[in-house]
């Protein structure tokens, strides 16, 4: 395994002069300069339609007919457990594992990734390879992606092969696989083992960024913690996980009725940040306690949770409106922004662009980043206000500097299509890359870091390798760090 990973590090440092240069030209033209569409609001019918359309696009060439009756039964049992006992992951994966080896396509995809990353199931590179080969034979993009990664790193293979990695990644990317699209976007953007081609990089990164932008939760989703291991090694204080003593303090004062502590804990559990698990039910509990004492921030967060809806919090436009109104009356920016979204999309109220703009402006005055984003979008489209691309770009740029994924995506689209600014492929590709790296797969960073801290270096290394192959610079740095230390890395797991 060590030799294979060293080969991967050499691959990262390679350039166009690499002897195994091998390019497959998929696209070399800029995107059509169509008008930007409003991103669908999470939980809306448009959101569900867009999500299903993407699923159908990715499944169009897949042969799902090879599962045995026993495999189908096991898969259905796993789904029932997932609905009724989602925390019983080991039993769920036992059913999925049986279904996978009985030929069930969806189970094979899930189990192959579990084998590859050592999540829930033990790390099993050879098992992952076998399942990815089965998926490839069915025309499944995930099978092509998995083999592309194995060829790129040499894990489970006699030796790494960048031409074979590029070939498999290309077929996977054309089949809609986000991992493969990111891997190719990175290669074409940096010119690693292929000819540097900004337009191809932009094409692939845009595919992934569009999916990420379409699925950004109102509540912000799970927090991504990209910790550099060498910094943590030199200064353990950079570890962003919540200190046990501090956590106990916040919990104690929250239970005693401290509204600020309740809101802080609610935010941490809502996003799963600072090393805490994501727990929407517990977040809702803390926000509700703070809202009972008329905390504007708690009302605003509850408004978002009810507007979006989740298994833990049933969607309710009326309840969301009530909480947003309570927050807005206290001049809370998130509250105003929430009301603006409801009027913009007509959620429980009639569509009213003028009222939406009014609330977004109030949100901006309250220093709300989300208000800046939404007002920038309204200015861009000319909804409820005269269209002004210059002001729109200024507003979106300010929001992007605070890390807004939606603002980054709009700026990427603006640069890619030349709306109000000269078209700039490289700036657009960089922005799309930034958005793409905010996808849910980024949660692998937290898993990899936790494995590293627990001494499971093999599993940590493979997870960082996967992220590194997708172009995450922090992951590439962490792969180098683990190899440099080298203590505890085995080879049995990856033979």
PDB file of C-alpha atoms in Angstrom, residues 22-24 26 129 132-153 157 159-184 187-188 194 204 469:
ATOM      1  CA  UNK A  22      -3.416  10.495 -21.848  1.00  0.00           C
ATOM      2  CA  UNK A  23      -6.240  12.899 -22.645  1.00  0.00           C
ATOM      3  CA  UNK A  24      -9.849  12.262 -23.586  1.00  0.00           C
ATOM      4  CA  UNK A  26     -15.055  15.557 -23.809  1.00  0.00           C
ATOM      5  CA  UNK A 129     -12.770  -3.897  -6.167  1.00  0.00           C
ATOM      6  CA  UNK A 132     -16.987  -2.148  -8.462  1.00  0.00           C
ATOM      7  CA  UNK A 133     -16.163  -4.606 -11.235  1.00  0.00           C
ATOM      8  CA  UNK A 134     -19.693  -6.054 -10.936  1.00  0.00           C
ATOM      9  CA  UNK A 135     -21.147  -2.550 -11.134  1.00  0.00           C
ATOM     10  CA  UNK A 136     -18.968  -1.701 -14.122  1.00  0.00           C
ATOM     11  CA  UNK A 137     -20.281  -4.766 -15.943  1.00  0.00           C
ATOM     12  CA  UNK A 138     -23.810  -3.398 -15.477  1.00  0.00           C
ATOM     13  CA  UNK A 139     -22.858  -0.001 -16.877  1.00  0.00           C
ATOM     14  CA  UNK A 140     -23.041   1.691 -13.487  1.00  0.00           C
ATOM     15  CA  UNK A 141     -21.096   4.944 -13.184  1.00  0.00           C
ATOM     16  CA  UNK A 142     -20.178   4.182  -9.564  1.00  0.00           C
ATOM     17  CA  UNK A 143     -18.363   1.051 -10.737  1.00  0.00           C
ATOM     18  CA  UNK A 144     -16.312   3.062 -13.208  1.00  0.00           C
ATOM     19  CA  UNK A 145     -15.545   5.666 -10.531  1.00  0.00           C
ATOM     20  CA  UNK A 146     -14.391   3.066  -8.002  1.00  0.00           C
ATOM     21  CA  UNK A 147     -12.095   1.396 -10.500  1.00  0.00           C
ATOM     22  CA  UNK A 148     -10.774   4.797 -11.552  1.00  0.00           C
ATOM     23  CA  UNK A 149      -9.771   5.521  -7.969  1.00  0.00           C
ATOM     24  CA  UNK A 150      -8.176   2.094  -7.492  1.00  0.00           C
ATOM     25  CA  UNK A 151      -6.162   2.463 -10.697  1.00  0.00           C
ATOM     26  CA  UNK A 152      -5.154   6.011  -9.730  1.00  0.00           C
ATOM     27  CA  UNK A 153      -3.792   4.970  -6.328  1.00  0.00           C
ATOM     28  CA  UNK A 157      -4.017  -3.348  -8.232  1.00  0.00           C
ATOM     29  CA  UNK A 159       0.462  -1.052  -9.937  1.00  0.00           C
ATOM     30  CA  UNK A 160      -1.109   2.390 -10.444  1.00  0.00           C
ATOM     31  CA  UNK A 161      -2.127   3.269 -14.012  1.00  0.00           C
ATOM     32  CA  UNK A 162      -3.083   6.856 -14.706  1.00  0.00           C
ATOM     33  CA  UNK A 163      -4.311   6.127 -18.281  1.00  0.00           C
ATOM     34  CA  UNK A 164      -6.690   3.457 -16.945  1.00  0.00           C
ATOM     35  CA  UNK A 165      -7.752   5.783 -14.099  1.00  0.00           C
ATOM     36  CA  UNK A 166      -8.532   8.543 -16.596  1.00  0.00           C
ATOM     37  CA  UNK A 167     -10.445   6.148 -18.832  1.00  0.00           C
ATOM     38  CA  UNK A 168     -12.652   4.884 -16.001  1.00  0.00           C
ATOM     39  CA  UNK A 169     -13.146   8.340 -14.520  1.00  0.00           C
ATOM     40  CA  UNK A 170     -14.220   9.659 -17.904  1.00  0.00           C
ATOM     41  CA  UNK A 171     -16.909   7.026 -18.405  1.00  0.00           C
ATOM     42  CA  UNK A 172     -18.068   7.530 -14.812  1.00  0.00           C
ATOM     43  CA  UNK A 173     -18.207  11.304 -15.260  1.00  0.00           C
ATOM     44  CA  UNK A 174     -20.231  10.995 -18.452  1.00  0.00           C
ATOM     45  CA  UNK A 175     -22.590   8.750 -16.470  1.00  0.00           C
ATOM     46  CA  UNK A 176     -23.135  11.558 -13.954  1.00  0.00           C
ATOM     47  CA  UNK A 177     -20.901  10.409 -11.085  1.00  0.00           C
ATOM     48  CA  UNK A 178     -19.917  13.449  -8.996  1.00  0.00           C
ATOM     49  CA  UNK A 179     -16.681  11.952  -7.634  1.00  0.00           C
ATOM     50  CA  UNK A 180     -15.441  11.222 -11.153  1.00  0.00           C
ATOM     51  CA  UNK A 181     -16.472  14.666 -12.380  1.00  0.00           C
ATOM     52  CA  UNK A 182     -14.479  16.276  -9.572  1.00  0.00           C
ATOM     53  CA  UNK A 183     -11.464  14.062 -10.249  1.00  0.00           C
ATOM     54  CA  UNK A 184     -11.483  15.045 -13.929  1.00  0.00           C
ATOM     55  CA  UNK A 187      -6.900  17.004 -13.574  1.00  0.00           C
ATOM     56  CA  UNK A 188      -7.881  19.300 -16.421  1.00  0.00           C
ATOM     57  CA  UNK A 194      -3.555  15.528 -19.181  1.00  0.00           C
ATOM     58  CA  UNK A 204     -16.934  18.963 -15.060  1.00  0.00           C
ATOM     59  CA  UNK A 469      -7.867  12.306  -5.777  1.00  0.00           C
TER      60      UNK A 469
END
